[in-house]
mmCIF file of C-alpha atoms in Angstrom:
data_model
loop_
_atom_site.group_PDB
_atom_site.id
_atom_site.type_symbol
_atom_site.label_atom_id
_atom_site.label_comp_id
_atom_site.label_asym_id
_atom_site.label_seq_id
_atom_site.Cartn_x
_atom_site.Cartn_y
_atom_site.Cartn_z
ATOM 1 C CA UNK A 90 0.122 0.351 -0.222
ATOM 2 C CA UNK A 91 0.874 3.228 -0.778
ATOM 3 C CA UNK A 92 -0.159 7.044 -0.315
ATOM 4 C CA UNK A 93 1.392 10.431 -1.141
ATOM 5 C CA UNK A 94 -1.233 13.136 0.298
ATOM 6 C CA UNK A 95 -0.035 17.180 -0.177
ATOM 7 C CA UNK A 96 -1.370 20.443 1.164
ATOM 8 C CA UNK A 97 0.289 24.300 0.543
ATOM 9 C CA UNK A 98 0.352 26.107 3.388
ATOM 10 C CA UNK A 99 1.213 29.628 3.787
ATOM 11 C CA UNK A 100 3.836 30.300 6.337
ATOM 12 C CA UNK A 101 7.708 30.408 4.891
ATOM 13 C CA UNK A 102 9.165 26.782 4.341
ATOM 14 C CA UNK A 103 11.311 26.851 7.777
ATOM 15 C CA UNK A 104 8.790 27.075 9.753
ATOM 16 C CA UNK A 105 6.560 24.655 8.981
ATOM 17 C CA UNK A 106 8.922 21.753 8.596
ATOM 18 C CA UNK A 107 10.396 22.687 12.713
ATOM 19 C CA UNK A 108 7.189 22.840 13.210
ATOM 20 C CA UNK A 109 6.707 18.991 11.663
ATOM 21 C CA UNK A 110 10.039 17.650 13.284
ATOM 22 C CA UNK A 111 8.857 19.201 16.710
ATOM 23 C CA UNK A 112 7.774 15.810 18.730
ATOM 24 C CA UNK A 113 7.066 17.945 21.834
ATOM 25 C CA UNK A 114 3.906 20.187 19.881
ATOM 26 C CA UNK A 115 2.570 16.903 17.455
ATOM 27 C CA UNK A 116 -0.423 16.319 19.958
ATOM 28 C CA UNK A 117 -0.909 19.257 19.800
ATOM 29 C CA UNK A 118 -0.481 19.813 16.360
ATOM 30 C CA UNK A 119 -2.562 17.127 14.722
ATOM 31 C CA UNK A 120 -5.400 16.317 16.505
ATOM 32 C CA UNK A 121 -5.127 12.213 15.548
ATOM 33 C CA UNK A 122 -1.943 12.399 18.061
ATOM 34 C CA UNK A 123 -2.861 11.652 21.709
ATOM 35 C CA UNK A 124 -0.157 10.901 22.988
ATOM 36 C CA UNK A 125 4.045 10.783 21.881
ATOM 37 C CA UNK A 126 6.923 9.486 24.725
ATOM 38 C CA UNK A 127 10.145 10.417 22.608
ATOM 39 C CA UNK A 128 12.720 7.123 23.802
ATOM 40 C CA UNK A 129 15.886 7.954 21.926
ATOM 41 C CA UNK A 130 16.988 11.010 20.693
ATOM 42 C CA UNK A 131 16.124 14.712 21.107
ATOM 43 C CA UNK A 132 12.937 15.556 20.740
ATOM 44 C CA UNK A 133 13.497 18.379 17.741
ATOM 45 C CA UNK A 134 13.643 15.101 15.856
ATOM 46 C CA UNK A 135 17.352 13.926 14.104
ATOM 47 C CA UNK A 136 18.285 10.428 12.632
ATOM 48 C CA UNK A 137 18.054 8.111 14.681
ATOM 49 C CA UNK A 138 15.446 9.523 17.423
ATOM 50 C CA UNK A 139 13.105 7.343 18.288
ATOM 51 C CA UNK A 140 10.273 7.214 20.065
ATOM 52 C CA UNK A 141 6.151 5.814 20.944
ATOM 53 C CA UNK A 142 3.240 7.381 19.166
ATOM 54 C CA UNK A 143 -0.147 6.663 20.140
ATOM 55 C CA UNK A 144 -2.807 7.324 18.118
ATOM 56 C CA UNK A 145 -7.250 6.333 18.264
ATOM 57 C CA UNK A 146 -7.553 4.182 15.283
ATOM 58 C CA UNK A 147 -11.293 2.968 14.655
ATOM 59 C CA UNK A 148 -12.334 3.386 18.482
ATOM 60 C CA UNK A 149 -8.750 1.932 19.820
ATOM 61 C CA UNK A 150 -5.869 3.075 21.317
ATOM 62 C CA UNK A 151 -2.607 1.904 19.360
ATOM 63 C CA UNK A 152 1.213 2.865 19.901
ATOM 64 C CA UNK A 153 3.638 1.934 17.130
ATOM 65 C CA UNK A 154 7.521 2.838 17.991
ATOM 66 C CA UNK A 155 9.762 4.966 15.151
ATOM 67 C CA UNK A 156 12.148 5.896 14.386
ATOM 68 C CA UNK A 157 13.534 8.640 11.646
ATOM 69 C CA UNK A 158 16.251 7.273 9.452
ATOM 70 C CA UNK A 159 16.779 10.130 6.573
ATOM 71 C CA UNK A 160 16.414 13.827 7.486
ATOM 72 C CA UNK A 161 17.744 16.569 5.161
ATOM 73 C CA UNK A 162 17.310 20.283 7.237
ATOM 74 C CA UNK A 163 14.237 22.308 4.725
ATOM 75 C CA UNK A 164 13.640 19.265 2.989
ATOM 76 C CA UNK A 165 11.790 16.151 4.306
ATOM 77 C CA UNK A 166 12.556 13.141 6.382
ATOM 78 C CA UNK A 167 11.685 9.733 6.434
ATOM 79 C CA UNK A 168 10.373 7.863 9.373
ATOM 80 C CA UNK A 169 10.403 3.951 9.468
ATOM 81 C CA UNK A 170 8.949 1.533 11.931
ATOM 82 C CA UNK A 171 8.195 -2.191 12.374
ATOM 83 C CA UNK A 172 4.641 -4.404 13.330
ATOM 84 C CA UNK A 173 2.520 -7.334 13.212
ATOM 85 C CA UNK A 174 4.947 -8.545 9.739
ATOM 86 C CA UNK A 175 5.154 -5.613 8.125
ATOM 87 C CA UNK A 176 7.333 -2.320 7.936
ATOM 88 C CA UNK A 177 6.184 1.302 7.829
ATOM 89 C CA UNK A 178 7.780 3.934 5.723
ATOM 90 C CA UNK A 179 6.120 7.387 6.082
ATOM 91 C CA UNK A 180 7.542 10.812 5.805
ATOM 92 C CA UNK A 181 7.061 14.537 5.302
ATOM 93 C CA UNK A 182 8.502 16.965 2.586
ATOM 94 C CA UNK A 183 8.534 20.652 2.265
ATOM 95 C CA UNK A 184 8.964 22.854 -1.233
ATOM 96 C CA UNK A 185 8.495 26.124 -2.017
ATOM 97 C CA UNK A 186 6.313 27.391 -4.084
ATOM 98 C CA UNK A 187 4.679 30.879 -4.995
ATOM 99 C CA UNK A 188 1.188 32.512 -4.545
ATOM 100 C CA UNK A 189 -0.389 35.353 -5.461
ATOM 101 C CA UNK A 190 -0.481 35.348 -1.546
ATOM 102 C CA UNK A 191 2.639 35.333 -0.949
ATOM 103 C CA UNK A 192 5.131 32.708 0.246
ATOM 104 C CA UNK A 193 4.079 29.722 0.751
ATOM 105 C CA UNK A 194 5.010 26.073 0.830
ATOM 106 C CA UNK A 195 3.746 22.877 -0.084
ATOM 107 C CA UNK A 196 3.536 20.115 2.705
ATOM 108 C CA UNK A 197 3.475 16.238 0.687
ATOM 109 C CA UNK A 198 3.350 12.999 2.912
ATOM 110 C CA UNK A 199 3.566 9.720 2.285
ATOM 111 C CA UNK A 200 3.467 6.329 3.576
ATOM 112 C CA UNK A 201 3.907 3.135 2.679
ATOM 113 C CA UNK A 202 2.938 -0.530 3.824
ATOM 114 C CA UNK A 203 5.114 -3.519 3.037
ATOM 115 C CA UNK A 204 5.071 -7.241 4.295
ATOM 116 C CA UNK A 205 7.583 -9.230 5.699
ATOM 117 C CA UNK A 206 5.804 -12.495 7.122
ATOM 118 C CA UNK A 207 3.365 -14.739 4.918
ATOM 119 C CA UNK A 208 0.487 -13.863 7.171
ATOM 120 C CA UNK A 209 1.201 -9.958 6.703
ATOM 121 C CA UNK A 210 1.028 -10.463 2.692
ATOM 122 C CA UNK A 211 -2.601 -11.876 3.274
ATOM 123 C CA UNK A 212 -3.707 -9.046 6.346
ATOM 124 C CA UNK A 213 -2.252 -6.529 3.592
ATOM 125 C CA UNK A 214 -4.415 -7.955 0.964
ATOM 126 C CA UNK A 215 -7.202 -8.029 3.168
ATOM 127 C CA UNK A 216 -6.751 -4.593 4.105
ATOM 128 C CA UNK A 217 -6.853 -3.669 1.060
ATOM 129 C CA UNK A 218 -9.951 -2.164 1.506
ATOM 130 C CA UNK A 219 -8.846 0.493 4.078
ATOM 131 C CA UNK A 220 -6.597 2.470 1.888
ATOM 132 C CA UNK A 221 -8.839 5.187 1.845
ATOM 133 C CA UNK A 222 -9.251 5.033 4.881
ATOM 134 C CA UNK A 223 -5.701 5.691 5.858
ATOM 135 C CA UNK A 224 -5.479 8.666 2.855
ATOM 136 C CA UNK A 225 -8.091 10.383 4.646
ATOM 137 C CA UNK A 226 -6.028 10.511 7.657
ATOM 138 C CA UNK A 227 -2.724 11.220 6.011
ATOM 139 C CA UNK A 228 -5.237 14.210 4.405
ATOM 140 C CA UNK A 229 -6.405 14.987 7.775
ATOM 141 C CA UNK A 230 -2.777 15.316 9.741
ATOM 142 C CA UNK A 231 -1.650 17.878 6.924
ATOM 143 C CA UNK A 232 -4.399 20.157 7.008
ATOM 144 C CA UNK A 233 -4.246 19.640 11.309
ATOM 145 C CA UNK A 234 -0.276 21.025 10.463
ATOM 146 C CA UNK A 235 -1.348 23.950 8.003
ATOM 147 C CA UNK A 236 -4.730 24.706 10.854
ATOM 148 C CA UNK A 237 -2.181 24.488 13.117
ATOM 149 C CA UNK A 238 1.239 26.784 11.245
ATOM 150 C CA UNK A 239 -1.218 29.062 9.581
ATOM 151 C CA UNK A 240 -2.876 29.648 13.165
#
């Protein structure tokens, strides 16, 4: 499963990037996140930062441990997680956008799931109908970030 969603944020690129890498503010910025627990590294993400993120999904709390595998300042970062026989990769990318209203930033979120075990491959087929729900959640996260930054 692969998902990519984008939104235009009417704020400078550096401001948007600093917001999305700040784990201390993540649960205030993104409504779907109920709790963050930083395990290793600084709360201002860098390669190697590791944390547990709890979200409410389909009426249940779901907690995943994630870690930053790539980060380029004011450009992008990539996060990985492994759970239930699958590897999950997600990331954010920022790019400048010129608009009639001044400086803006294109914020893109990507998500992919790669099954690593036979049972995970079977589940990935069964979970395909959930791709639309996952895309909707990604879009909501982006809109939450946009609202938080534009304030």
